[in-house]
Coordinates of C-alpha atoms in Angstrom, one line a residue:
L1 CA 12.4 2.0 -1.6
V2 CA 12.3 -0.5 1.2
D3 CA 14.5 -3.6 1.4
L4 CA 17.4 -4.9 3.4
G5 CA 18.8 -1.4 3.0
Y6 CA 16.0 1.0 4.1
T7 CA 15.9 4.3 2.3
P8 CA 14.0 7.0 4.3
L9 CA 11.3 8.6 2.1
T10 CA 12.4 12.1 3.3
E11 CA 15.6 11.8 1.4
V12 CA 13.8 11.9 -2.0
T13 CA 10.7 13.9 -1.3
L14 CA 9.7 17.5 -1.0
P15 CA 6.4 17.3 1.0
N16 CA 5.8 21.1 0.9
G17 CA 6.9 22.2 -2.5
R18 CA 6.0 25.9 -2.8
R19 CA 4.7 27.1 -6.1
A20 CA 7.3 29.8 -6.3
D21 CA 10.2 27.3 -5.9
L22 CA 8.7 25.0 -8.5
M23 CA 8.1 27.8 -11.0
A24 CA 11.8 28.8 -10.6
L25 CA 12.8 25.2 -11.2
S26 CA 10.5 25.0 -14.3
A27 CA 12.1 28.3 -15.6
G28 CA 15.7 27.0 -15.1
D29 CA 16.5 29.5 -12.4
V30 CA 17.3 26.8 -10.0
G31 CA 18.4 23.2 -10.4
L32 CA 16.4 20.2 -9.2
G33 CA 19.3 19.2 -7.0
E34 CA 18.9 22.5 -5.0
L35 CA 15.3 21.4 -4.0
L36 CA 15.7 17.7 -4.0
P37 CA 19.4 16.8 -3.4
N38 CA 18.9 13.1 -4.3
A39 CA 16.4 13.4 -7.1
S40 CA 16.5 13.7 -10.9
F41 CA 13.9 14.0 -13.6
P42 CA 11.4 12.6 -14.1
I43 CA 9.6 13.6 -11.0
L44 CA 6.0 13.1 -9.7
V45 CA 4.0 16.1 -8.7
R46 CA 0.6 16.4 -7.1
P47 CA -1.3 19.1 -5.1
I48 CA -0.8 18.7 -1.3
D49 CA -4.4 17.9 -0.5
S50 CA -5.1 15.5 -3.4
H51 CA -5.6 11.8 -3.2
A52 CA -6.2 8.6 -5.2
G53 CA -4.1 9.9 -8.1
H54 CA -6.1 13.1 -8.7
A55 CA -3.8 15.7 -10.4
L56 CA -0.8 13.3 -10.0
E57 CA 1.4 13.6 -13.0
K58 CA 4.9 12.6 -14.1
C59 CA 7.0 15.5 -15.3
D60 CA 9.9 14.4 -17.5
D61 CA 11.8 17.7 -17.5
A62 CA 11.5 21.4 -16.5
A63 CA 9.3 22.1 -19.5
G64 CA 6.9 19.3 -18.4
L65 CA 6.8 20.8 -14.9
F66 CA 6.0 24.3 -16.4
A67 CA 3.1 22.8 -18.3
Y68 CA 1.8 21.0 -15.2
L69 CA 1.9 24.2 -13.1
A70 CA 0.0 26.1 -15.8
H71 CA -2.9 23.7 -15.4
H72 CA -2.7 23.4 -11.6
P73 CA -2.8 26.7 -9.7
G74 CA -2.4 25.4 -6.2
P75 CA 0.1 27.0 -3.7
E76 CA 1.8 23.9 -2.6
F77 CA 2.7 20.5 -4.1
F78 CA 4.0 17.1 -3.0
V79 CA 7.1 16.3 -5.2
T80 CA 8.9 13.0 -5.3
D81 CA 11.4 11.2 -7.4
Y82 CA 9.9 8.9 -10.0
V83 CA 11.0 5.3 -9.7
D84 CA 10.6 3.2 -12.9
Y85 CA 9.3 -0.1 -11.6
A86 CA 8.2 -1.6 -14.9
S87 CA 8.7 -5.4 -15.2
V88 CA 10.6 -6.9 -18.1
D89 CA 7.4 -7.1 -20.1
G90 CA 6.9 -3.4 -19.8
K91 CA 3.9 -3.7 -17.5
F92 CA 3.5 -2.3 -14.0
R93 CA 2.4 -4.4 -11.1
K94 CA 1.0 -3.2 -7.8
E95 CA 0.3 -5.4 -4.8
R96 CA -2.0 -4.5 -1.9
V97 CA -0.8 -6.1 1.3
A98 CA -2.4 -6.0 4.8
I99 CA -0.2 -6.3 7.8
I100 CA -2.0 -7.9 10.8
G101 CA -0.1 -8.5 14.0
G102 CA 3.1 -8.1 12.0
A103 CA 2.2 -10.8 9.5
P104 CA 1.6 -9.9 5.8
F105 CA -1.6 -11.0 3.9
I106 CA -2.2 -10.4 0.2
S107 CA -5.4 -8.6 -0.8
H108 CA -4.8 -8.3 -4.6
L109 CA -2.3 -7.9 -7.4
A110 CA -3.1 -5.5 -10.2
V111 CA -1.3 -5.6 -13.6
S112 CA -1.4 -2.4 -15.7
D113 CA 0.0 -0.8 -18.8
H114 CA 0.3 2.5 -17.0
W115 CA 2.7 3.4 -14.1
M116 CA -0.2 4.7 -12.0
V117 CA -2.0 1.5 -11.2
H118 CA -5.6 1.3 -9.9
Y119 CA -7.2 -2.1 -9.7
L120 CA -10.5 -1.1 -11.3
S121 CA -8.9 0.5 -14.3
A122 CA -6.1 -2.0 -14.8
G123 CA -8.2 -4.4 -16.9
M124 CA -8.2 -7.2 -14.4
A125 CA -11.9 -8.1 -15.1
E126 CA -11.4 -7.9 -18.8
K127 CA -8.1 -9.8 -19.2
A128 CA -8.1 -13.5 -18.3
E129 CA -4.3 -13.7 -18.5
R130 CA -4.0 -11.0 -15.8
R131 CA -6.4 -12.8 -13.5
A132 CA -4.4 -16.0 -14.1
E133 CA -1.2 -14.2 -13.0
E134 CA -3.0 -12.8 -9.9
A135 CA -4.2 -16.3 -9.0
R136 CA -0.7 -17.7 -9.2
F137 CA 0.7 -14.7 -7.2
M138 CA -1.8 -15.0 -4.4
D139 CA -1.4 -18.8 -4.2
A140 CA 2.4 -18.4 -3.8
F141 CA 2.4 -15.2 -1.8
D142 CA 3.5 -16.6 1.6
A143 CA 6.4 -18.7 0.1
D144 CA 7.5 -16.2 -2.5
F145 CA 6.8 -12.4 -2.2
A146 CA 6.2 -12.3 1.5
A147 CA 9.3 -14.4 2.2
R148 CA 11.5 -12.3 0.0
H149 CA 10.4 -9.0 1.6
A150 CA 9.9 -10.3 5.2
E151 CA 12.7 -8.1 6.6
A152 CA 11.3 -5.0 4.8
F153 CA 7.8 -5.7 6.2
A154 CA 9.2 -6.2 9.7
E155 CA 11.1 -2.9 9.5
M156 CA 8.0 -1.0 8.4
T157 CA 5.8 -2.6 11.1
Q158 CA 8.4 -1.6 13.7
A159 CA 8.6 1.9 12.4
F160 CA 4.8 2.4 12.2
G161 CA 4.1 0.7 15.6
L162 CA 0.6 -0.4 14.4
D163 CA -1.2 -3.8 15.0
Y164 CA -3.0 -3.3 11.6
Y165 CA -2.3 -1.3 8.5
A166 CA -2.4 -1.9 4.7
M167 CA -0.1 -0.8 2.0
D168 CA 0.2 -0.6 -1.8
V169 CA 3.6 -1.8 -3.0
G170 CA 5.5 -2.7 -6.1
E171 CA 8.8 -4.3 -6.9
T172 CA 11.7 -2.8 -8.8
A173 CA 13.7 -4.6 -11.5
D174 CA 16.5 -5.2 -8.9
G175 CA 14.1 -6.9 -6.5
K176 CA 13.6 -4.0 -4.0
L177 CA 10.2 -3.3 -2.5
L178 CA 8.7 0.0 -3.6
L179 CA 6.2 1.6 -1.1
F180 CA 3.5 3.7 -2.6
E181 CA 1.2 4.3 0.3
A182 CA 0.5 2.9 3.8
D183 CA -2.5 3.7 6.1
V184 CA -5.1 2.1 8.3
A185 CA -8.1 3.1 6.1
M186 CA -7.1 1.4 2.8
I187 CA -10.0 -0.6 1.3
V188 CA -9.6 -4.3 1.7
H189 CA -12.7 -6.3 0.6
A190 CA -14.1 -9.6 -0.5
M191 CA -16.8 -8.3 -2.9
D192 CA -15.3 -9.4 -6.2
S193 CA -17.3 -11.7 -8.4
E194 CA -16.6 -15.3 -7.5
T195 CA -17.3 -16.2 -11.2
L196 CA -14.4 -14.0 -12.4
F197 CA -12.2 -14.2 -9.3
P198 CA -12.8 -17.6 -7.7
Y199 CA -9.1 -17.8 -6.6
K200 CA -9.5 -14.8 -4.2
K201 CA -11.8 -16.5 -1.7
P202 CA -9.2 -18.6 0.2
A203 CA -6.8 -15.6 0.5
M204 CA -9.4 -13.2 1.7
K205 CA -10.9 -15.7 4.1
K206 CA -7.4 -16.1 5.6
L207 CA -7.0 -12.3 5.8
F208 CA -10.3 -11.7 7.5
A209 CA -9.8 -14.6 9.9
A210 CA -6.5 -13.1 11.0
F211 CA -8.1 -9.6 11.4
Q212 CA -11.0 -11.0 13.5
A213 CA -8.6 -13.1 15.6
S214 CA -6.5 -10.1 16.4
F215 CA -9.5 -8.1 17.6
A216 CA -10.9 -11.0 19.5
G217 CA -7.7 -11.2 21.5
I218 CA -7.6 -7.5 22.1
T219 CA -11.2 -7.4 23.2
C220 CA -10.7 -10.3 25.6
A221 CA -7.7 -8.5 27.2
L222 CA -9.7 -5.3 27.6
I223 CA -12.7 -7.0 29.1
V224 CA -10.6 -9.2 31.4
G225 CA -8.8 -6.1 32.6
A226 CA -12.1 -4.7 33.9
F227 CA -12.7 -7.6 36.3
A228 CA -9.1 -8.6 37.1
E229 CA -8.8 -10.3 40.5
R230 CA -12.6 -10.3 40.8
M231 CA -13.3 -13.7 39.2
K232 CA -11.8 -17.2 39.4
F233 CA -9.4 -18.1 36.6
S234 CA -11.7 -21.0 35.5
A235 CA -14.5 -18.5 35.0
V236 CA -12.2 -16.3 32.9
L237 CA -11.4 -19.2 30.7
M238 CA -15.0 -20.0 30.3
F239 CA -15.9 -16.4 29.4
M240 CA -13.1 -16.3 26.8
A241 CA -14.3 -19.6 25.2
L242 CA -17.8 -18.3 25.0
W243 CA -16.7 -14.9 23.6
F244 CA -14.6 -16.5 20.8
T245 CA -17.4 -19.0 20.0
F246 CA -20.4 -16.6 19.8
S247 CA -18.6 -13.5 18.6
Y248 CA -16.3 -14.9 15.9
A249 CA -17.4 -18.4 15.0

């Protein structure tokens, strides 16, 4: 959970859960508190090297963990506390946000009936009411969601020390930001059908413009550093103007 009060992920995760320890937990030989002091059932479990929700399951109790381990023979697992982030209507909402130069930009909102939310399987293309909600969310993102979680975004940006990264987040019932994943290789695209998703174009145009502008500035700085004190300042300004015009116009 990330909000005005930042909770380090290491307090509620077991990044290298050995199979022997989890088997002992599933058999009742040890308590969950002995492995994860701040956790309680249900928990989320997945193999260490898995990704994109593969073999990720919610175990409601020790019996559920035993059944999971019976179907997944791996030696190590990632284990974390399950946070119920369902909205009042019982649905789960996941937002993909790109951070560019410290500023947040919305990529999409997915509304799903399942706690493990993937945009393509959430029914966004099939359900008009979910697209309408996404349109309202994206339109109000800067003044609403981004403003409410500005301090959390700033904390994460400072901690990561990156000019660009993207994240999947949710929001708990008490208004806290729930971080699912953050990395620099997350897919951010503008390839959705304009017939079904006409509202996405302005937001994605803004996002890509910010991305290109950040790299335009970095590139200029790198190039200028190569010929520092070798050119007149007026020539440098002319080069920068030409660079921005022909490379990013």
